Short mmCIF file of C-alpha atoms and ligand atoms in Angstrom, two decimals:
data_model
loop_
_atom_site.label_atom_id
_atom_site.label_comp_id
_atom_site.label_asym_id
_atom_site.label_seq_id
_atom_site.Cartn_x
_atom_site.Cartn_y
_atom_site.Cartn_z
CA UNK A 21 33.16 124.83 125.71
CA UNK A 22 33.22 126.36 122.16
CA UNK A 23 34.49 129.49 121.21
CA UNK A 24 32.32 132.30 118.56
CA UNK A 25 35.73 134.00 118.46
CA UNK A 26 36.82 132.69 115.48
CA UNK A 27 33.52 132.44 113.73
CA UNK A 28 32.97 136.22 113.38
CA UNK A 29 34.25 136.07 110.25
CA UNK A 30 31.96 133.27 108.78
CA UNK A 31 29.99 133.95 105.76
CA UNK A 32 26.98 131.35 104.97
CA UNK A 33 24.83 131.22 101.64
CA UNK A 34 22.20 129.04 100.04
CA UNK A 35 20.70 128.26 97.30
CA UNK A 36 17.65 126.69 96.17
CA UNK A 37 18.06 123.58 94.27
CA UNK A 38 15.56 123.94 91.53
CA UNK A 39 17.74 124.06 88.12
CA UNK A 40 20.91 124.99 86.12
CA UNK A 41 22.22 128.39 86.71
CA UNK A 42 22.37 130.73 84.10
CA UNK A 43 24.77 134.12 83.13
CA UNK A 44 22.77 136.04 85.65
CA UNK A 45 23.60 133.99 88.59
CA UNK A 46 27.74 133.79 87.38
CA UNK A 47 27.72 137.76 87.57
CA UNK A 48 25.13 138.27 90.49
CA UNK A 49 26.07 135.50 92.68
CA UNK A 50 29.05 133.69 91.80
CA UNK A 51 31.52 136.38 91.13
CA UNK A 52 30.47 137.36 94.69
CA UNK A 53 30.64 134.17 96.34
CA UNK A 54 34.10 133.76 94.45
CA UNK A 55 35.12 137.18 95.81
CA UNK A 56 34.23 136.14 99.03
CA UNK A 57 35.49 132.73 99.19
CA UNK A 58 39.34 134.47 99.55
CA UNK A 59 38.53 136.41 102.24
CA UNK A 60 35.92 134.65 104.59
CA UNK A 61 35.40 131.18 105.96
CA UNK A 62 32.76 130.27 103.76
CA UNK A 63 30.03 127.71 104.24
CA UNK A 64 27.93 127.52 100.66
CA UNK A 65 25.07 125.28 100.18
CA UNK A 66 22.19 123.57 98.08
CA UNK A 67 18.96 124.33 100.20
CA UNK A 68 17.36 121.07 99.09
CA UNK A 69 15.23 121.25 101.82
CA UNK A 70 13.95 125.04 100.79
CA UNK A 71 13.48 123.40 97.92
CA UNK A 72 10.78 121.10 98.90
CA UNK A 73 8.53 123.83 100.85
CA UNK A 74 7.49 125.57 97.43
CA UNK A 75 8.37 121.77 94.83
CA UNK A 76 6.81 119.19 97.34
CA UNK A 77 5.15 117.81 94.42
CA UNK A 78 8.07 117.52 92.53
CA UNK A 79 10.60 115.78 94.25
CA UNK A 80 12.61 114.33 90.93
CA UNK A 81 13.73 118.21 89.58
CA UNK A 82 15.30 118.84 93.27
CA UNK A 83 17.83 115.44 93.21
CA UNK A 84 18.54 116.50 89.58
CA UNK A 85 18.75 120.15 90.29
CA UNK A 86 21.59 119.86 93.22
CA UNK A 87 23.85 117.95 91.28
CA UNK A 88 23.37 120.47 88.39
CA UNK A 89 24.18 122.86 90.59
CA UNK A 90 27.21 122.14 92.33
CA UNK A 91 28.98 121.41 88.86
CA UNK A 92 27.70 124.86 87.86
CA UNK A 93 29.26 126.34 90.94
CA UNK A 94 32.53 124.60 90.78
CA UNK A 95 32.79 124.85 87.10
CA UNK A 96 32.21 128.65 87.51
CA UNK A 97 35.31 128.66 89.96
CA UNK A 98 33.60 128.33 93.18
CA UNK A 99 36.53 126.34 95.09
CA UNK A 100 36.34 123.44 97.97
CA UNK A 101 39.75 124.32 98.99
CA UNK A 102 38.89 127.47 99.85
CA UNK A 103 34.91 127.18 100.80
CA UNK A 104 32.30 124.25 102.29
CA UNK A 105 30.37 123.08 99.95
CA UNK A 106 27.52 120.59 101.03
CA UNK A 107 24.00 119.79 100.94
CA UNK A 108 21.65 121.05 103.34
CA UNK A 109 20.05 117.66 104.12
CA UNK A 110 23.31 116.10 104.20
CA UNK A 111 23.45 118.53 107.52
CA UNK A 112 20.70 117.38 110.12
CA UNK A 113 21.80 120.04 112.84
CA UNK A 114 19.94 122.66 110.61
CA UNK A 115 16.48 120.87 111.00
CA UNK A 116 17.39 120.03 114.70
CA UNK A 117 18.01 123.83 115.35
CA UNK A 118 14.91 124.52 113.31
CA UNK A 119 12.80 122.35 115.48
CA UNK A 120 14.23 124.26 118.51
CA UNK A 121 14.10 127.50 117.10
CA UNK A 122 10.58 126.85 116.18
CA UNK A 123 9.51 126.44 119.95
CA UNK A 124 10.16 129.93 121.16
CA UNK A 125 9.25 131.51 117.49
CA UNK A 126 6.09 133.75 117.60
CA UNK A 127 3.66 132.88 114.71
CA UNK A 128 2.93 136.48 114.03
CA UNK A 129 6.83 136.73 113.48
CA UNK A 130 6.67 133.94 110.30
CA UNK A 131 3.12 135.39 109.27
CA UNK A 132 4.71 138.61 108.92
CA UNK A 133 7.18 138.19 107.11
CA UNK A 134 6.59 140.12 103.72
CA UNK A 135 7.21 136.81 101.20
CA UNK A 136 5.04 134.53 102.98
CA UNK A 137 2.02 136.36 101.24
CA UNK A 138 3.78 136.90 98.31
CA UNK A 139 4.90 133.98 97.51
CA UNK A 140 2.07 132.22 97.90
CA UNK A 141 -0.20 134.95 95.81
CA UNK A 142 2.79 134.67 93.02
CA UNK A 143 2.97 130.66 93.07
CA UNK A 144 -0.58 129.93 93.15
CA UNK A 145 -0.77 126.85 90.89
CA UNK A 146 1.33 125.27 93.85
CA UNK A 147 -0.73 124.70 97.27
CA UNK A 148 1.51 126.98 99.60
CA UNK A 149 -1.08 127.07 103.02
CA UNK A 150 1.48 124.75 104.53
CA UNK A 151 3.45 124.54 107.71
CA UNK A 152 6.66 123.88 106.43
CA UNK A 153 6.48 126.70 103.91
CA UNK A 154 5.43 129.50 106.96
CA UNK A 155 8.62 128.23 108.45
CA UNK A 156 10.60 128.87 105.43
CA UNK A 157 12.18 131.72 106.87
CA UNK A 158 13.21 129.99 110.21
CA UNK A 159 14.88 127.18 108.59
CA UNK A 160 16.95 129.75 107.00
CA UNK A 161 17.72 131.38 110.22
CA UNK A 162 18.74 128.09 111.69
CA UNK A 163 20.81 127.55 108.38
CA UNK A 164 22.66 130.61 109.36
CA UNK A 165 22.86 130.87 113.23
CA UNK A 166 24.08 126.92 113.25
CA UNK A 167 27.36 128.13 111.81
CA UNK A 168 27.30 131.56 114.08
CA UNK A 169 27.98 133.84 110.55
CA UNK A 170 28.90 137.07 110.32
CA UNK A 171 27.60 138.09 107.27
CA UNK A 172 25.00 136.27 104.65
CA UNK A 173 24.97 137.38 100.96
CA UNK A 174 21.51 137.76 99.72
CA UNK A 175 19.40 139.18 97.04
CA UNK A 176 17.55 142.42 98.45
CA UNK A 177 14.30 139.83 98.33
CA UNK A 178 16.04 138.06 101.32
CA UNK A 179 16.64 141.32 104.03
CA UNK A 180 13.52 140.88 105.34
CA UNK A 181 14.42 137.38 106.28
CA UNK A 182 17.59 138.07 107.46
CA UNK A 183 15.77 140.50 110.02
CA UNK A 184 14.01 137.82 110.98
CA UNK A 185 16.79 135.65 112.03
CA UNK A 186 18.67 138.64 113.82
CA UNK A 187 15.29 138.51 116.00
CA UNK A 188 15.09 134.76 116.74
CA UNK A 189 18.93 135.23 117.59
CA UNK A 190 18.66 138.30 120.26
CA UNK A 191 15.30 136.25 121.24
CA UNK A 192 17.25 133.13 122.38
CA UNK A 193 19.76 135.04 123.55
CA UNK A 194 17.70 136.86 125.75
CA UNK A 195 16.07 133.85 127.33
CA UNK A 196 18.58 131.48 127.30
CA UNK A 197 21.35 133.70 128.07
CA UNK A 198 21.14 133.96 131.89
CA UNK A 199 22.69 131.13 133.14
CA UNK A 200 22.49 130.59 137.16
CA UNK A 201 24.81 132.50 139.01
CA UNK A 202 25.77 134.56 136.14
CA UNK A 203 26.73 137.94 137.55
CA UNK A 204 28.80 136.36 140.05
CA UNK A 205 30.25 134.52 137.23
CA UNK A 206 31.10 137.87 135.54
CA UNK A 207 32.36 139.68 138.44
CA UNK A 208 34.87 136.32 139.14
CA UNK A 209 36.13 137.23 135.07
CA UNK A 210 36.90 140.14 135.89
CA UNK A 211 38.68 140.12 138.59
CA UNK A 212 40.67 137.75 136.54
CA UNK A 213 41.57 140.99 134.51
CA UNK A 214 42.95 142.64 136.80
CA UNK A 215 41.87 146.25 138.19
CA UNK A 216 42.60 148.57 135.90
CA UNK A 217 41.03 146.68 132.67
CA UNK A 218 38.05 145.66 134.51
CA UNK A 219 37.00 149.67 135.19
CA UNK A 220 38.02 150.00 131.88
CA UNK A 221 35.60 146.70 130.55
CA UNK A 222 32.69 148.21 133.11
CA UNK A 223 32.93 151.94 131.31
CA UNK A 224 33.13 151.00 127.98
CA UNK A 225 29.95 148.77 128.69
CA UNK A 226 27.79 152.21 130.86
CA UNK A 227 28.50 153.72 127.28
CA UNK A 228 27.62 151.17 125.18
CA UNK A 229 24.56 150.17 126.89
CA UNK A 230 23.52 153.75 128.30
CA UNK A 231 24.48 155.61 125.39
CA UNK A 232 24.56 153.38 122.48
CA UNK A 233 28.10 153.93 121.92
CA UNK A 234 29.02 151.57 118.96
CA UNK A 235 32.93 152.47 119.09
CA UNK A 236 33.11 151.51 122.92
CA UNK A 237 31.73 148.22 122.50
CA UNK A 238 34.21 147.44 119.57
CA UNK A 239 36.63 148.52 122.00
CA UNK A 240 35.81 146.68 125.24
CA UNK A 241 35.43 143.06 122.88
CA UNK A 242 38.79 143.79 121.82
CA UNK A 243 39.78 144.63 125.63
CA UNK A 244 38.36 140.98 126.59
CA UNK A 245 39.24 139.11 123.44
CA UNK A 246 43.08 140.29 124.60
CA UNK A 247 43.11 138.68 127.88
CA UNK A 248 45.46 135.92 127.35
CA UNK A 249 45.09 134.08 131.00
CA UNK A 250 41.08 134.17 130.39
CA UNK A 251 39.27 130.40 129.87
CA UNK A 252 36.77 131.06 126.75
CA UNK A 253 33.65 130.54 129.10
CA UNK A 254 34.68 133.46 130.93
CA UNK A 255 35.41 135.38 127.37
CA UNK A 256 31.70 134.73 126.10
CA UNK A 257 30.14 135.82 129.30
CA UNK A 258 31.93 139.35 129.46
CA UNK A 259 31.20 139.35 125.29
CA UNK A 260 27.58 139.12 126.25
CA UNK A 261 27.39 140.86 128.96
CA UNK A 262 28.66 143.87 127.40
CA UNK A 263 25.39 143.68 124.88
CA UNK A 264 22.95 143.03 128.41
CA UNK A 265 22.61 139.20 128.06
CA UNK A 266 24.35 136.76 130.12
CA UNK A 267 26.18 134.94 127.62
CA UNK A 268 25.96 135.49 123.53
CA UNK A 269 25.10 131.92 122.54
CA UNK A 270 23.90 132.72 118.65
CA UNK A 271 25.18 135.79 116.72
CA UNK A 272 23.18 138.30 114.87
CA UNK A 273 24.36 137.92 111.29
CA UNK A 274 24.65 140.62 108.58
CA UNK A 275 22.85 140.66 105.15
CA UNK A 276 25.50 141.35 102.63
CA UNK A 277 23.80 142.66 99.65
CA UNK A 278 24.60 141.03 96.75
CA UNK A 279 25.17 143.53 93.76
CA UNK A 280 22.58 143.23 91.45
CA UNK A 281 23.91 141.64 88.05
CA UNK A 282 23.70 143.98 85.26
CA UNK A 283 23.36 141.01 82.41
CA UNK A 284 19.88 141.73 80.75
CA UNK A 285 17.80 138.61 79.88
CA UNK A 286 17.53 138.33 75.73
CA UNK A 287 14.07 140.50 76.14
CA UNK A 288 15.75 143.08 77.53
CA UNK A 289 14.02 142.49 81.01
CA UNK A 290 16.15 140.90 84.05
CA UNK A 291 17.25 137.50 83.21
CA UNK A 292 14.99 134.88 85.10
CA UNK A 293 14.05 131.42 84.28
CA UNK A 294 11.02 132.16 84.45
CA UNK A 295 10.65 134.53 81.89
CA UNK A 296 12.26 131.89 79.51
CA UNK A 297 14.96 134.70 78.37
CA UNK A 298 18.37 133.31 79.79
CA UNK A 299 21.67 132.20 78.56
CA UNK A 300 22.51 128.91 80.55
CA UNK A 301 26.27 128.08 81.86
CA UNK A 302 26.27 125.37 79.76
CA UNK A 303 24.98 126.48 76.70
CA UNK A 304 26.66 125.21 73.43
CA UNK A 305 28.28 128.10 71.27
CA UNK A 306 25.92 128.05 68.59
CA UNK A 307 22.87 128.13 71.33
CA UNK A 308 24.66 131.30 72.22
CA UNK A 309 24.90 132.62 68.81
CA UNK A 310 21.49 131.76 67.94
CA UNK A 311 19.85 133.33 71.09
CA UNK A 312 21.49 136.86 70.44
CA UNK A 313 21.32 136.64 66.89
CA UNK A 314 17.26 136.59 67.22
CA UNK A 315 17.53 139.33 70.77
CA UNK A 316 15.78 142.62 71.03
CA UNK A 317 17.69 145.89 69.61
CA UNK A 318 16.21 149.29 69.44
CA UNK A 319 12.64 148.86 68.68
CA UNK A 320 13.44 152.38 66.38
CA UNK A 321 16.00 150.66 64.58
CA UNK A 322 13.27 148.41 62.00
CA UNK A 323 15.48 148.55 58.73
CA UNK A 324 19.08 148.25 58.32
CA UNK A 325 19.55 151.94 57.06
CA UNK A 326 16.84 152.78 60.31
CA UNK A 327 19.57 154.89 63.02
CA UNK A 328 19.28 153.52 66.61
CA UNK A 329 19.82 154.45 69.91
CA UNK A 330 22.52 152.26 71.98
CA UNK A 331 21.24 153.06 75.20
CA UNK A 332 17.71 151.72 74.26
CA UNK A 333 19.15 148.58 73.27
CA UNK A 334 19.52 145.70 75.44
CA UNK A 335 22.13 144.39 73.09
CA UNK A 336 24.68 147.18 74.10
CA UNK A 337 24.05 146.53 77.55
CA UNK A 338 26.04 143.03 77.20
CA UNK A 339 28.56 145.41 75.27
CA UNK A 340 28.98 147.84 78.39
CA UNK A 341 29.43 144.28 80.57
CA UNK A 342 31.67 142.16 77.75
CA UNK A 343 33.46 144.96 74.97
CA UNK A 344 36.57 147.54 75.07
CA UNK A 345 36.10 151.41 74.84
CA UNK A 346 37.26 150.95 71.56
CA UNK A 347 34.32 148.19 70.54
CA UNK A 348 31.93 150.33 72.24
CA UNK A 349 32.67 153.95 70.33
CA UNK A 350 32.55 151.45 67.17
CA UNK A 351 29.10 150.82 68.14
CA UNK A 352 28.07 153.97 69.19
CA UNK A 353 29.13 155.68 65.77
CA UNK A 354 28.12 152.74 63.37
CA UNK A 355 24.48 152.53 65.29
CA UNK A 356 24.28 156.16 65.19
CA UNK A 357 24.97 156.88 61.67
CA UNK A 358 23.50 153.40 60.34
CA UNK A 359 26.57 152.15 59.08
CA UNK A 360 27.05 148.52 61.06
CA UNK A 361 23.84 146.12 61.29
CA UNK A 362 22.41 144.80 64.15
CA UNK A 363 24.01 141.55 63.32
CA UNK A 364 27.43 142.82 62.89
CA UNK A 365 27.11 144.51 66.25
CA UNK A 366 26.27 141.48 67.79
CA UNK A 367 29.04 139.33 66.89
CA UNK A 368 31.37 140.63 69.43
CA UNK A 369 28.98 139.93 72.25
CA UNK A 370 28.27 136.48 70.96
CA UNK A 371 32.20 135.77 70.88
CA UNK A 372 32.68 137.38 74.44
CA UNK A 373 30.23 135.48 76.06
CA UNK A 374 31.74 132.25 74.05
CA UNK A 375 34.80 133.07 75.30
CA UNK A 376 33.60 133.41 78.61
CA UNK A 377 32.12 130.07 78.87
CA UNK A 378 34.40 128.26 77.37
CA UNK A 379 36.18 126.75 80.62
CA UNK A 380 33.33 126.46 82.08
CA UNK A 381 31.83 124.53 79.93
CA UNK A 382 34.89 122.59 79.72
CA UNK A 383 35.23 122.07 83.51
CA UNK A 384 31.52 121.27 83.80
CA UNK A 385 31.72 118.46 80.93
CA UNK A 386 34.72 117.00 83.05
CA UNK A 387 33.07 117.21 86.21
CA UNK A 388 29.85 115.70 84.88
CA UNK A 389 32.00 112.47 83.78
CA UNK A 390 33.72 111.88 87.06
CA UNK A 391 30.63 111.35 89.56
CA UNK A 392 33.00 110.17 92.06
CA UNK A 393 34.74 113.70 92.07
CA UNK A 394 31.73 115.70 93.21
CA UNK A 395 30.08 113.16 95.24
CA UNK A 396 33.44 113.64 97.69
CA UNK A 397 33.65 117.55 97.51
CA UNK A 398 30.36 117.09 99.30
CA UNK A 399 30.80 114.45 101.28
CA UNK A 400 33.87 116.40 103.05
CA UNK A 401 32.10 119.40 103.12
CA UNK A 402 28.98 117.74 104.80
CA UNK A 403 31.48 116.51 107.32
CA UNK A 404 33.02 120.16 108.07
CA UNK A 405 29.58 121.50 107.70
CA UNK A 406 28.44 118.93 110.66
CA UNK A 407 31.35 119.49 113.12
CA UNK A 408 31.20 123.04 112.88
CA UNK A 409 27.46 123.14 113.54
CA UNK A 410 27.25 120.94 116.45
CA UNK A 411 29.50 122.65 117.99
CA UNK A 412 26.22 125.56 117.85
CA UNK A 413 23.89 122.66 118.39
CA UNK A 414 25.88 121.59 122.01
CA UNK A 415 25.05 125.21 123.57
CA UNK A 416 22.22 125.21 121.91
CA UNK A 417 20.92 121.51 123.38
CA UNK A 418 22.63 122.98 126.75
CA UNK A 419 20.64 126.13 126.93
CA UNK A 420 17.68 124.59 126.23
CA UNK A 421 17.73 122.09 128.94
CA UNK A 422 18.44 119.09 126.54
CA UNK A 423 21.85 117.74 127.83
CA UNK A 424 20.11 115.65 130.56
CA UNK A 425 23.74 113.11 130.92
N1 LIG B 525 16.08 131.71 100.74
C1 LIG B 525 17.29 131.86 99.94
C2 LIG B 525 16.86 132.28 98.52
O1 LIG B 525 15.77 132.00 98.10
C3 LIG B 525 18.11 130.60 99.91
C4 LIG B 525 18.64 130.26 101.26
C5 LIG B 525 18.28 129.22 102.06
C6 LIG B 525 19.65 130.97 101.97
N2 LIG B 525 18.99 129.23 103.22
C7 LIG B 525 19.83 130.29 103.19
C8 LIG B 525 20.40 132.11 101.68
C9 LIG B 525 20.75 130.74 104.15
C10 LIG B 525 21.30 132.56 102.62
C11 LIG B 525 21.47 131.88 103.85
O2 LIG B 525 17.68 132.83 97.82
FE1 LIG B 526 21.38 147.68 69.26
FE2 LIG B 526 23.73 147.37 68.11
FE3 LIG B 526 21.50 147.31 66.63
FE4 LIG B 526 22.34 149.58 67.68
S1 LIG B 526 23.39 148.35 66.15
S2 LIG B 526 20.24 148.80 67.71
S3 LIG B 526 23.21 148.89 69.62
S4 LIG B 526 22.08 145.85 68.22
#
């Protein structure tokens, strides 16, 4: 029997395979995920398969795009000692759960959801009235519940789907929770407790369920997670039978929101491929220079003796990210009073965000000559990735009737 004990404080993220990543995605989601990483069991991973329900057309960007962007993440500092890296396809126990999940999935649940429509009004060039792109949202709930996380950081575009795998989760719960004989079951655990820690288990659970009292079920799964003579069976079935289900077979994971980055694309708008304005990971330094050189400033500012305003200009917002108080006031006045150019403002940012990339680049150049290298980070992480979700995929196949030996 597995145990979600020590799971609770599993973090799972993907991310689409289609291209490099760019300075918006190292301060948005790669400081994060390299934040995390230190404090979580982390499971991180290309979602080639993601991919494919919006590319289907294109299959020869996605086999490019996932090995451009696992040197991108572990040139950034993303670290296999520390997280899982793998491929999603490399993991088939997220398209078995999928499949599963998929039977007892309403199809007003998936039609609902708010980027279905979106999506397919934004990305109408590409035929999106498919099945595999409705259940786009369930293959990312079974990406999450196969590992049991805790949390998931996402973009605020991804709550909604979040919600939507915290409903497929209490769903299955609810109907495959109740396993025969189950409040006998319970009453047996706790009479394994003992009688003073089993009134205390059943009043913490009248609050919680009667009253909604969030600090009395934190402290009746402590009370259980104590018991030290308890098998782990009998430790999931009081767990879930404090929330009203039999047993807790998936868990109801938490969006983390991932702060927004504050990097501007070289229009001044938010930095997207798609609206051709970013600054790649693995840009040379004179692709750098030449991309800033020819950015947006102050529209006021037309001539060189023209004043400006700093907080109109996109170019001081890399300054607030990249420059000292003492660079900044330096701007401020010489903008101001017309006495530095836009250029000469500029060159600090251009030799920050050198500077920045430099190991990067460095580390992605090496990583991109040794093949071998990456091809085992993910191999080993497929391998963790698998274990860990079958253990999921073993209740799952159990609850569901499919573990006919
Ligand atoms: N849909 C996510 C996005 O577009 C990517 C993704 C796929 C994901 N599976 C996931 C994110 C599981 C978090 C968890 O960004
Ligand atoms: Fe922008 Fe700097 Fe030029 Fe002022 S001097 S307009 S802050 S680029």
């Amino acid at each position: 029997m597995s145990s979600m004990l020590p799971s609770s404080t599993r973090v799972v993220s993907g991310m689409r395979a289609t291209g490099r990543l760019h300075l918006g995605h190292y301060h948005g989601v790669l400081k994060n995920w390299i934040r995390l990483q230190g404090q979580y069991e982390c499971f991180f991973f290309v979602a080639d398969w993601h991919a494919l329900t919006t590319h289907y057309e294109d299959p020869g960007v996605i086999a490019q795009s996932v090995r451009d962007m696992v040197v991108d993440w572990l040139a950034a500092g993303v670290d296999p000692q520390s997280a899982t890296l793998f491929v999603q396809s490399d993991v088939p126990q997220h398209a078995e759960l999928h499949l599963l999940l998929s039977m007892i999935t309403p199809l007003g649940w998936l039609e609902r959801v708010p980027t279905f429509k979106d999506q397919q009004e934004k990305l109408r060039e590409r035929d999106l009235a498919t099945y595999g792109f409705l259940g786009y949202p369930l293959l990312q709930s079974a990406d999450i519940l196969a590992y049991r996380a805790a949390f998931v950081p996402v973009g605020e575009d991804q709550v909604a789907h979040i919600e939507l795998c915290r409903e497929v989760a209490r769903r299955f719960n609810y109907l495959y929770g109740r396993e025969a004989g189950f409040l006998e079951k319970a009453e047996e655990a706790l009479r394994i407790m003992g009688r003073k820690s089993a009134k205390a288990y059943k009043d913490l659970r009248e609050a919680y369920l009667e009253k909604g009292d969030k600090g009395a079920l934190e402290t009746a799964r402590a009370l259980v997670e104590r018991q030290a003579n308890m098998t782990l069976g009998d430790k999931e079935r009081l767990l879930g039978y404090l929330e009203g289900y039999g047993r807790l077979i998936l868990t109801e994971p938490q969006a983390l929101l991932t702060p927004q980055s504050k990097i501007p694309g070289v229009d001044g708008q938010k930095m997207a491929k798609s609206y051709g304005n970013v600054i790649g990971l693995r840009e040379g330094p004179d692709e750098v220079a030449r991309k800033i050189k020819t950015m947006q400033t102050d529209p006021a500012r037309k001539r060189r003796t023209d004043v400006g305003n700093p907080d109109l200009c996109p170019v001081f917002r890399f300054h607030e990210i990249y420059s000292s108080e003492d660079t900044k006031a330096w701007v401020r006045s010489g903008c101001t009073t017309a006495s530095i150019g836009c250029l000469q403002c500029k060159q600090p940012v251009i030799e920050a965000i050198n500077a920045e990339l430099a190991p990067i680049r460095e580390r992605a150049r090496e990583l991109e000559q040794d093949n071998a290298h990456v091809r085992t980070i993910l191999a080993e992480g497929a391998r963790q990735a698998r274990e860990a979700a079958d253990d999921t995929l073993g209740d799952v196949r159990r609850a569901m009737g499919l573990a006919w030996e």
